[in-house]
Coordinates of C-alpha atoms in Angstrom, one line a residue:
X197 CA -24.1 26.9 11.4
X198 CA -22.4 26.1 8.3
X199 CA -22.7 30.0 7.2
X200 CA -20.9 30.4 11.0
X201 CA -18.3 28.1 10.1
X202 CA -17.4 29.8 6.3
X203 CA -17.5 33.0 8.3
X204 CA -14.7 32.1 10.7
X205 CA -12.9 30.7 7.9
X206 CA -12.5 33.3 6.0
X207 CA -13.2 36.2 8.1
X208 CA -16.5 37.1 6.4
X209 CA -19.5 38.5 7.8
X210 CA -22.9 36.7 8.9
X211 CA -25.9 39.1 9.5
X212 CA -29.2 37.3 10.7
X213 CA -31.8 39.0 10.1
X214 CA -35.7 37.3 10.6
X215 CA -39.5 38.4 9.8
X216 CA -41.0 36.1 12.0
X217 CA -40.9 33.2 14.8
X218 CA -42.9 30.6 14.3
X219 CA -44.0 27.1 12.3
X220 CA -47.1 28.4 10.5
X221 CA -47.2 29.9 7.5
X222 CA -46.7 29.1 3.8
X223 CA -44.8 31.8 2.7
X224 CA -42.0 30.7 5.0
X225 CA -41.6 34.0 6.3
X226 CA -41.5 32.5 10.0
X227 CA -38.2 30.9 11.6
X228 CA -38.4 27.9 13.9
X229 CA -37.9 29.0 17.1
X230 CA -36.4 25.8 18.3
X231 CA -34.0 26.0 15.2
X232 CA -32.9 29.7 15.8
X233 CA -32.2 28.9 19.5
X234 CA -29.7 26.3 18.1
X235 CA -28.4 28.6 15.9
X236 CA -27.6 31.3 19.2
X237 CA -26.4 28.3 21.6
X238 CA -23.6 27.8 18.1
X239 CA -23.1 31.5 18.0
X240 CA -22.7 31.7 22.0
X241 CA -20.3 29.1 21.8
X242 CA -17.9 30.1 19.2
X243 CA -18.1 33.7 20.5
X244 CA -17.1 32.2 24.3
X245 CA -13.9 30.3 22.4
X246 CA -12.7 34.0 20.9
X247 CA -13.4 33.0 17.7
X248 CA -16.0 35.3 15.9
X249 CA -17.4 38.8 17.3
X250 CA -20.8 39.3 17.9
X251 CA -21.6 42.7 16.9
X252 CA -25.2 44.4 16.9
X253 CA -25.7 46.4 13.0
X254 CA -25.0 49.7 14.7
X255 CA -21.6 48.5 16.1
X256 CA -20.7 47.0 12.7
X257 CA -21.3 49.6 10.6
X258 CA -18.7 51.8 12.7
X259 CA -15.9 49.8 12.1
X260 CA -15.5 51.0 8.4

């Protein structure tokens, strides 16, 4: 959230990118599923109030 909130500040860039879903390994290549649905409800929400633009890779690579 916090990298959400610098973003809106100072009109940066966030690009989420994940290896895997899950609790279970060491090499903490998985994401907690619970935490990255937080992380989406946050997005949703500040993306409803006009304030960032959600933009799939393809989409932001076109506007340079």
């Amino acid at each position: 959230k916090k990298s959400v909130d610098d973003a809106i500040k100072t009109g940066g860039t966030v690009i989420f990118l994940a290896h895997r879903f899950g609790t279970e390994d060491a090499s903490n290549m998985f994401y907690d599923p619970a935490k990255f649905i937080e992380l989406l409800d946050y997005v949703s929400l500040k993306n409803n109030e006009s304030k960032i633009n959600v933009l799939t890779i393809s989409e932001w690579i076109k506007t340079f």
